[in-house]
Backbone as numpy.savetxt, mean C-alpha at the origin, in Angstrom:
# Nx Ny Nz CAx CAy CAz Cx Cy Cz
17.82 -5.71 12.10 16.29 -4.64 11.95 15.97 -4.60 10.43
14.68 -5.38 9.89 14.10 -5.45 8.85 13.84 -4.37 8.72
13.71 -3.68 7.53 12.78 -2.72 6.69 12.61 -3.03 5.16
11.08 -2.60 5.05 10.96 -2.15 3.81 10.47 -1.09 3.36
10.68 -1.10 2.11 10.58 -0.03 1.33 9.86 0.17 0.35
8.59 1.47 0.53 7.75 0.83 -0.44 6.95 1.95 -1.31
6.74 2.36 -2.17 5.57 3.52 -2.29 3.99 3.64 -1.58
3.51 4.19 -1.16 2.19 4.36 -0.87 1.17 3.50 -1.45
0.34 3.14 -0.91 -0.69 2.54 -2.22 -1.79 3.18 -1.57
-2.94 3.43 -2.03 -4.40 3.66 -2.06 -5.36 1.87 -2.24
-6.13 1.79 -1.25 -7.10 0.65 -1.31 -6.23 -0.46 -1.37
-4.96 -0.40 -0.59 -3.87 -1.44 -0.27 -4.57 -3.12 -0.47
-3.61 -4.04 -1.17 -4.15 -5.56 -1.23 -3.66 -5.95 0.28
-4.23 -7.35 1.05 -3.50 -7.23 1.83 -2.35 -8.29 2.19
-1.33 -8.41 1.07 -0.20 -8.24 1.22 0.78 -7.34 1.44
0.22 -6.04 1.33 0.61 -4.63 1.69 0.83 -4.47 2.78
-0.48 -4.86 3.05 -0.65 -4.65 5.13 0.40 -5.40 5.69
0.07 -6.85 5.24 1.14 -7.87 5.74 2.81 -7.29 5.88
3.02 -6.18 4.90 4.64 -5.86 4.78 4.59 -4.54 5.68
3.10 -4.20 6.39 2.90 -3.16 7.25 3.72 -3.77 8.54
2.50 -5.03 8.59 2.21 -5.24 9.87 3.73 -5.92 10.34
4.63 -6.79 9.60 5.43 -7.39 9.71 7.35 -6.89 10.11
7.19 -5.50 8.92 8.13 -4.59 9.45 8.73 -4.21 11.00
10.44 -3.94 11.00 10.61 -3.37 12.38 9.98 -1.97 12.11
10.91 -1.66 10.50 10.42 -0.13 9.64 10.18 0.26 8.79
8.71 0.89 8.10 8.62 1.04 6.80 8.73 2.20 6.03
9.43 2.31 5.02 9.57 3.83 4.65 8.86 3.50 3.42
8.29 4.86 3.41 7.52 5.39 2.44 7.92 6.36 1.63
8.12 5.07 0.18 9.23 5.11 -0.66 8.71 6.60 -1.60
8.53 8.32 -0.87 8.16 9.62 -1.56 8.93 10.06 -2.16
10.21 9.55 -2.69 11.43 10.50 -2.70 11.58 10.14 -4.77
10.94 9.12 -4.92 11.04 8.92 -6.39 9.66 9.48 -7.67
9.91 9.16 -9.02 8.95 9.55 -9.70 7.71 8.99 -9.81
6.48 9.43 -9.31 5.46 8.67 -8.81 4.77 7.26 -10.30
4.15 6.23 -9.82 4.09 5.35 -11.30 2.89 5.75 -11.89
3.04 5.87 -13.08 1.47 6.22 -14.25 1.05 4.89 -14.36
-0.08 4.88 -14.08 -0.98 3.86 -13.87 -0.80 2.66 -12.94
0.30 3.00 -12.61 0.07 1.46 -11.87 -0.79 1.69 -10.57
0.16 0.91 -9.55 -1.28 0.71 -8.00 -0.83 1.58 -6.88
0.06 3.37 -7.25 -0.16 3.72 -5.94 -1.47 4.44 -5.72
-2.13 4.79 -7.31 -3.45 5.72 -6.32 -4.73 5.41 -7.10
-4.43 3.92 -7.12 -5.84 3.21 -7.61 -5.31 1.56 -7.11
-6.94 1.19 -7.53 -6.75 0.09 -7.49 -8.29 -0.73 -7.75
-8.59 -2.24 -7.69 -9.55 -2.57 -7.98 -10.45 -3.15 -7.17
-11.71 -3.45 -7.50 -12.75 -3.56 -6.97 -13.91 -5.13 -7.63
-13.86 -5.56 -7.08 -15.27 -6.43 -7.96 -16.67 -5.89 -7.69
-17.35 -5.52 -9.17 -18.97 -5.06 -8.98 -19.61 -6.36 -9.96
-20.46 -6.71 -8.96 -20.95 -7.90 -9.80 -20.35 -8.71 -10.22
-19.12 -8.88 -9.95 -18.40 -10.02 -10.21 -17.51 -9.87 -11.88
-17.69 -8.14 -11.60 -16.93 -7.51 -12.85 -15.52 -6.56 -12.38
-14.43 -6.75 -12.76 -13.47 -5.51 -11.90 -13.41 -4.11 -12.61
-13.75 -3.46 -11.32 -13.64 -1.99 -11.17 -12.58 -0.91 -10.99
-11.96 -0.16 -11.45 -10.81 0.31 -10.98 -11.87 1.38 -10.83
-10.78 2.28 -9.13 -11.07 3.15 -8.38 -9.73 3.71 -8.53
-9.63 5.02 -9.27 -8.68 6.32 -9.40 -8.66 7.03 -8.89
-7.87 7.60 -7.97 -7.01 8.86 -7.19 -6.89 10.23 -8.61
-7.90 10.77 -9.00 -6.95 11.96 -10.26 -5.70 12.63 -9.91
-4.82 12.71 -10.50 -3.42 13.59 -10.44 -3.66 14.55 -11.37
-3.31 15.61 -10.80 -2.96 16.99 -11.19 -1.50 17.41 -11.98
-0.90 16.58 -11.24 0.45 16.96 -11.73 1.18 16.36 -13.02
2.30 16.35 -13.47 3.06 15.49 -14.70 3.43 14.19 -13.79
3.08 13.42 -14.82 3.73 11.83 -14.76 5.05 11.76 -14.22
5.66 12.83 -14.82 7.04 13.08 -14.35 7.44 13.80 -12.92
6.87 14.08 -12.06 7.01 14.77 -11.19 7.21 13.39 -9.69
7.82 13.71 -8.98 7.67 12.87 -7.82 7.02 13.00 -6.76
6.58 11.79 -6.13 5.56 11.56 -5.75 5.35 12.77 -4.63
5.91 13.24 -3.87 6.20 14.08 -2.65 5.66 15.54 -2.84
6.38 15.69 -4.19 6.04 17.31 -4.91 4.21 17.23 -5.51
4.00 15.97 -5.69 2.44 15.63 -7.11 1.52 16.11 -6.02
0.37 16.81 -6.63 -0.63 17.07 -6.06 -2.09 16.07 -7.06
-2.74 16.57 -5.90 -4.24 14.90 -6.21 -5.11 16.14 -7.24
-5.95 15.98 -7.66 -6.45 16.81 -8.68 -8.22 16.64 -8.09
-8.17 17.98 -6.80 -9.82 18.07 -5.81 -9.92 16.83 -5.48
-11.32 16.82 -4.87 -11.65 15.50 -3.82 -13.11 15.45 -4.06
-13.12 15.78 -5.18 -14.62 14.79 -5.06 -14.59 13.14 -5.37
-13.52 12.59 -5.23 -13.79 11.29 -6.11 -13.88 10.97 -4.59
-13.58 10.98 -3.37 -13.88 11.29 -1.81 -15.00 10.13 -1.95
-15.97 10.98 -2.06 -17.71 10.91 -1.91 -18.22 9.27 -3.38
-17.23 9.93 -4.27 -17.20 8.72 -5.17 -16.91 7.60 -5.07
-15.84 7.35 -4.87 -15.06 6.01 -4.16 -16.00 5.53 -3.13
-16.21 6.21 -2.10 -16.83 5.52 -0.99 -18.47 5.02 -1.42
-19.01 5.78 -2.02 -20.69 5.13 -2.87 -20.22 4.03 -3.59
-19.05 3.82 -4.60 -18.70 3.02 -5.16 -18.33 1.59 -4.74
-17.79 1.54 -3.47 -17.56 0.45 -2.33 -18.44 -0.06 -2.03
-19.40 1.47 -1.54 -20.27 0.70 -0.78 -21.50 -0.36 -1.63
-21.78 0.32 -2.49 -22.71 -0.22 -3.48 -21.90 -1.61 -4.24
-21.02 -1.50 -3.91 -20.90 -3.32 -4.44 -20.28 -4.17 -3.52
-20.14 -3.66 -2.05 -20.05 -4.55 -1.14 -21.28 -4.55 -0.24
-22.22 -3.79 0.15 -23.34 -3.61 0.50 -23.96 -5.01 1.07
-24.05 -5.36 0.02 -24.61 -7.01 0.15 -24.10 -8.24 0.60
-22.78 -8.31 1.08 -21.97 -8.82 1.35 -22.09 -9.26 2.75
-21.59 -10.89 3.55 -22.22 -10.76 4.38 -21.60 -9.98 6.00
-20.38 -9.86 5.21 -19.56 -9.06 6.46 -19.25 -7.73 6.15
-20.47 -6.80 5.30 -20.08 -5.53 5.36 -20.45 -5.02 6.49
-19.70 -3.93 6.47 -19.64 -2.40 7.75 -19.72 -1.63 7.36
-20.18 -0.49 7.54 -20.39 0.97 7.23 -19.11 1.65 7.94
-19.34 1.09 8.84 -18.08 1.46 9.79 -16.48 1.38 9.42
-15.89 0.72 8.51 -14.85 -0.05 8.16 -14.94 1.24 7.14
-15.76 1.70 5.88 -15.34 2.73 5.12 -15.44 4.31 5.36
-16.36 4.27 6.45 -15.65 5.54 7.49 -14.73 5.68 7.89
-13.79 4.59 8.49 -12.49 4.99 9.48 -11.83 4.93 8.20
-11.59 3.87 7.06 -10.73 4.27 5.88 -10.64 5.54 5.57
-11.62 6.14 4.61 -11.88 7.33 4.60 -12.02 8.54 5.68
-11.63 8.31 6.85 -12.18 9.12 7.94 -11.37 10.83 7.34
-11.35 11.67 7.80 -10.63 13.40 7.78 -10.14 13.29 6.47
-10.56 12.46 5.41 -9.52 12.54 3.82 -9.89 14.30 3.44
-11.16 14.35 3.20 -11.13 15.76 2.58 -10.90 16.92 3.36
-10.91 17.15 5.13 -10.27 17.35 5.75 -8.89 17.68 5.20
-7.94 16.66 5.56 -6.69 16.44 5.10 -6.25 17.07 3.90
-7.14 16.89 2.51 -6.74 17.29 1.11 -7.16 19.04 1.17
-7.65 19.49 2.31 -7.43 21.12 1.85 -6.66 21.77 2.73
-6.21 20.85 4.00 -5.50 21.25 5.05 -4.16 21.47 4.35
-3.56 20.70 3.26 -2.31 20.03 3.21 -2.14 20.95 1.51
-3.07 20.62 0.86 -3.14 21.86 -0.25 -3.42 20.11 -1.49
-3.84 19.17 -0.98 -4.69 18.12 -2.04 -2.79 17.83 -2.15
-1.83 17.89 -1.28 -0.50 17.26 -1.53 -1.04 15.27 -1.78
-0.16 14.97 -2.87 -0.71 13.30 -3.17 -0.35 12.03 -2.30
1.33 12.34 -1.31 1.69 11.68 -0.68 1.47 11.85 0.35
0.93 13.18 1.40 0.57 13.16 2.39 -1.24 12.54 2.48
-1.89 12.62 1.31 -2.88 11.90 1.34 -2.72 10.30 1.21
-2.05 9.70 0.41 -2.00 8.16 0.27 -1.46 7.89 1.81
-0.43 8.36 2.67 -0.39 7.61 3.45 -1.43 7.96 4.37
-2.04 9.43 4.51 -3.15 9.59 5.64 -3.65 7.92 5.41
-4.14 7.79 4.37 -5.18 6.82 4.28 -4.75 5.06 4.77
-3.53 4.92 3.67 -2.54 3.52 4.73 -2.79 3.88 5.92
-2.40 4.64 6.59 -2.69 4.27 8.21 -4.29 4.21 8.70
-4.95 4.70 7.96 -6.35 4.25 8.58 -6.85 3.43 7.83
-6.04 2.53 6.74 -6.34 0.91 6.53 -5.79 0.36 8.02
-4.57 0.65 8.46 -4.03 -0.14 9.40 -4.49 -0.05 10.89
-5.57 1.13 11.20 -6.53 1.01 12.19 -7.33 0.03 11.91
-7.56 -0.32 10.83 -9.27 -1.02 10.97 -8.70 -2.31 10.76
-7.50 -2.65 10.85 -7.07 -4.06 11.09 -5.99 -3.97 12.83
-6.45 -3.08 13.68 -5.79 -2.93 14.83 -3.95 -2.58 15.00
-3.68 -1.93 14.35 -2.20 -2.23 14.14 -1.74 -0.59 14.04
-0.31 -0.46 14.23 0.20 0.91 14.59 1.42 0.75 14.09
2.08 0.80 12.51 3.37 0.38 12.08 4.07 1.33 12.24
5.48 1.03 12.43 6.52 1.75 12.48 7.14 2.61 11.04
6.56 4.00 10.86 6.56 4.32 9.30 7.81 5.84 9.59
8.23 6.38 8.41 8.73 7.27 8.12 8.85 7.10 6.90
9.47 8.69 6.19 9.16 8.89 4.36 10.58 9.27 4.35
11.23 8.80 3.27 11.84 8.59 2.95 12.86 10.25 2.65
11.77 11.04 2.40 12.16 12.29 2.08 12.65 13.25 3.35
12.29 12.23 4.44 12.49 13.03 6.19 13.66 12.67 6.42
14.10 11.83 5.74 15.76 11.01 6.07 16.89 12.18 5.28
16.11 12.90 4.32 17.20 13.96 3.85 18.17 13.49 3.06
17.94 12.73 2.52 19.55 11.48 1.60 20.06 12.23 0.64
21.12 12.33 0.11 21.29 12.80 -1.39 20.78 12.26 -2.92
20.52 12.99 -3.39 19.33 11.96 -4.96 20.36 11.38 -5.21
19.67 9.93 -5.66 19.87 8.81 -6.26 19.27 8.07 -6.38
19.27 7.37 -7.41 18.24 6.19 -8.32 18.70 5.19 -8.07
17.17 4.34 -8.19 17.15 2.85 -7.89 17.59 2.35 -7.07
18.08 1.12 -7.56 18.67 0.47 -6.19 19.70 0.90 -5.27
20.85 2.04 -5.69 21.69 2.95 -4.95 20.51 3.68 -3.97
19.38 4.38 -4.42 18.44 5.23 -3.53 18.04 4.00 -2.13
17.12 3.05 -2.91 16.84 1.85 -1.72 18.00 1.23 -0.61
19.19 1.68 -1.20 19.97 1.03 -0.44 20.40 2.58 0.96
20.78 3.64 -0.01 21.13 4.92 0.83 19.48 4.60 2.15
18.67 4.43 1.43 17.50 4.66 2.65 17.35 3.06 3.81
17.52 1.82 3.15 18.62 0.87 4.54 19.31 1.45 5.11
20.36 2.02 4.79 21.30 2.63 5.98 21.00 3.31 6.53
20.72 4.69 6.13 19.82 5.40 7.13 18.88 5.23 8.26
18.59 4.20 8.22 17.25 3.99 9.06 17.98 2.53 10.00
19.28 2.03 9.91 19.84 1.14 10.57 19.35 -0.29 10.14
19.10 -0.24 9.62 18.74 -2.02 9.15 19.82 -2.89 8.57
19.62 -4.11 8.82 20.93 -4.73 8.75 20.23 -5.92 7.74
18.75 -5.85 7.47 17.91 -6.77 6.73 16.74 -5.94 5.98
17.47 -6.10 4.45 15.96 -5.39 3.16 15.24 -6.27 2.88
14.01 -6.47 2.98 12.80 -6.74 2.54 12.51 -6.47 1.85
12.87 -7.43 0.25 12.18 -7.07 -1.12 11.02 -7.87 -1.58
10.60 -7.17 -2.53 9.33 -7.82 -3.12 9.70 -8.58 -4.18
8.88 -8.90 -4.51 9.59 -10.19 -5.73 10.23 -9.56 -7.29
9.53 -8.46 -7.17 10.89 -7.68 -8.46 11.93 -7.37 -8.51
12.20 -7.08 -7.33 13.28 -6.59 -6.43 14.42 -7.61 -7.15
14.20 -8.61 -7.57 15.50 -9.51 -8.27 15.58 -9.41 -9.59
14.75 -8.76 -10.65 14.76 -8.31 -11.76 16.29 -7.43 -11.73
16.64 -6.59 -10.90 17.35 -5.48 -10.80 18.27 -5.41 -9.65
19.14 -6.91 -9.65 19.74 -7.23 -8.78 20.26 -6.14 -7.36
18.93 -6.27 -6.64 18.40 -6.16 -5.27 19.77 -6.60 -4.54
20.19 -7.94 -5.00 20.30 -8.61 -3.89 21.88 -8.17 -3.40
22.76 -8.52 -4.73 23.73 -8.50 -5.69 24.66 -6.90 -4.30
23.49 -5.74 -4.60 23.97 -4.69 -4.87 24.15 -3.89 -3.37
23.16 -4.85 -2.23 22.92 -4.64 -1.01 23.90 -5.62 -0.08
24.34 -6.73 -0.34 25.10 -7.49 0.07 26.15 -7.65 0.13
26.66 -6.98 -1.12 27.97 -6.24 -1.27 28.67 -4.99 -0.76
27.50 -4.04 0.30 27.55 -3.30 0.91 27.31 -3.69 2.37
27.18 -4.80 2.63 26.62 -4.98 4.15 25.25 -5.43 4.63
24.33 -5.41 3.71 22.88 -5.55 4.08 22.22 -6.88 3.28
21.91 -7.55 4.53 21.19 -8.70 3.74 19.81 -8.36 3.13
19.57 -9.55 2.32 18.37 -9.35 1.29 17.77 -10.65 1.42
16.33 -10.42 1.60 15.26 -11.17 1.84 14.12 -10.77 0.56
13.71 -11.89 0.40 12.82 -11.57 -0.48 11.22 -12.13 -0.20
9.91 -11.97 -0.30 8.28 -11.63 0.22 8.13 -11.97 -1.03
7.86 -12.83 -1.27 6.77 -13.52 -2.53 5.41 -14.03 -2.24
4.38 -12.81 -1.63 3.34 -13.21 -1.11 2.20 -13.66 -1.83
1.56 -14.31 -1.00 0.60 -15.46 -1.47 -0.74 -14.97 -1.01
-1.44 -15.25 -1.85 -3.41 -14.78 -1.54 -3.97 -16.25 -1.85
-4.67 -16.35 -0.40 -5.11 -17.68 -0.16 -6.50 -17.40 -0.71
-7.23 -18.50 -1.62 -8.40 -18.37 -2.09 -9.55 -18.00 -1.53
-10.44 -17.38 -1.63 -11.57 -17.46 -0.49 -12.85 -16.66 -1.43
-13.99 -17.49 -0.27 -15.50 -17.04 -1.40 -15.77 -15.83 -1.87
-15.97 -15.15 -2.77 -16.54 -14.16 -3.44 -17.83 -13.96 -4.29
-18.26 -13.14 -3.30 -19.89 -13.29 -3.58 -19.67 -12.44 -4.89
-20.29 -13.21 -5.77 -21.02 -12.73 -7.09 -19.80 -13.38 -7.79
-19.18 -13.99 -7.54 -17.27 -14.56 -8.91 -17.82 -16.06 -8.60
-18.01 -16.28 -9.68 -17.27 -18.26 -10.15 -15.88 -18.47 -9.36
-15.11 -17.92 -9.79 -13.47 -18.17 -9.86 -12.77 -16.85 -9.15
-11.81 -17.10 -8.36 -11.35 -16.14 -7.29 -10.56 -15.52 -8.05
-10.82 -14.09 -7.74 -10.38 -12.90 -8.80 -9.15 -12.06 -7.44
-7.91 -12.51 -7.27 -6.88 -12.33 -7.09 -6.10 -10.37 -6.79
-5.64 -10.04 -5.25 -4.92 -8.77 -6.04 -5.87 -7.88 -6.29
-7.17 -7.93 -5.49 -7.69 -6.66 -5.44 -8.08 -6.45 -3.97
-8.50 -4.93 -3.56 -8.26 -4.35 -2.62 -8.63 -4.93 -0.86
-8.16 -4.50 0.13 -8.42 -5.29 1.21 -9.86 -5.21 1.07
-10.76 -4.00 0.85 -12.07 -3.98 1.59 -12.36 -5.85 0.94
-12.21 -6.06 -0.63 -12.58 -7.42 -1.08 -12.72 -8.24 0.14
-11.42 -8.46 0.84 -10.92 -9.50 1.69 -12.20 -9.28 3.11
-12.09 -8.08 3.43 -12.79 -8.06 4.69 -14.41 -8.25 4.19
-14.85 -7.97 2.92 -16.32 -7.89 3.02 -16.87 -9.58 2.79
-15.92 -10.20 2.56 -16.27 -11.36 1.92 -15.94 -12.77 3.31
-14.86 -11.95 4.04 -14.69 -13.04 4.72 -14.45 -12.91 6.05
-14.62 -11.04 6.77 -14.93 -10.95 7.73 -13.11 -10.31 8.43
-13.53 -9.60 9.49 -12.54 -8.94 9.66 -11.15 -10.11 10.79
-11.64 -10.96 11.14 -11.25 -11.68 11.97 -10.36 -12.59 11.34
-10.82 -12.78 10.10 -10.23 -13.95 9.23 -9.11 -12.86 8.19
-9.52 -12.11 7.94 -8.68 -10.97 7.38 -7.56 -10.71 8.20
-7.86 -10.32 9.43 -6.51 -10.11 10.31 -5.74 -10.72 10.38
-6.21 -12.47 10.82 -5.30 -13.30 10.41 -4.39 -13.26 9.21
-4.93 -13.25 8.39 -3.90 -12.91 7.11 -3.04 -11.87 7.13
-3.39 -10.59 7.45 -2.37 -9.66 7.78 -1.43 -9.68 8.75
-1.47 -10.25 9.40 -0.72 -10.81 10.53 0.23 -12.04 10.91
-0.28 -12.64 9.40 0.12 -13.83 9.44 2.04 -13.73 9.34
2.65 -14.58 10.55 4.05 -14.23 9.56 4.78 -14.50 8.06
5.28 -13.51 7.70 5.85 -13.22 6.55 6.62 -14.58 6.63
7.00 -15.43 5.26 7.76 -16.34 5.11 8.52 -15.17 3.48
10.20 -15.44 3.98 10.43 -14.81 3.31 12.38 -15.60 2.86
12.70 -15.82 1.94 13.43 -16.41 1.14 15.01 -15.86 0.94
16.15 -16.31 1.11 16.90 -15.87 0.65 17.53 -15.89 -0.80
17.04 -17.07 -1.50 17.30 -17.07 -2.74 18.66 -17.28 -3.18
């Protein structure tokens, strides 16, 4: 069984959705310190050919763990939805129903769960999966009730707890000795190096990679975007 372990992502790129689709089980890594100025709570769109960051405000300390972190209010929901609308409303494949589905029940969820960071991000990830017509098998690291650990040890404990015999790592795992640590303890490691195939982007002369999935969706349409998400991933042993 192949496991992917990753922090939740706001406005994820297509390759993140590809991991959700292809994983036998996907673990939201919510028992670690949240990323500061990373891509957990923010991502980019193109506005008239220029990059624009959309960031969910966080009221908690940058040292707080993901599952304990809190979001600073709910005003950003309508603001971000409007900015995406204005950026992509003239694109060939724009459809408001996808924006509505992604942000469905977010404000109500924020109030209900007390503006919890992890719950909100995961709610949005699941909404993104609905747009692409699949339901991933997911669990949160905190649901496993594991002892405190850091780094590679924490990842290994999670993989072992869900019964995985293969851990699919991102490219960065090579820097941290993931393969050596896991395989010395009986779990095989494969690496997923995502490839972003260039596609025509309205308003941009050169292709800009690693934008949120809405850029892909509104530029090339749902069916072609789904093919990218559903594409069988190429894994490397290294």
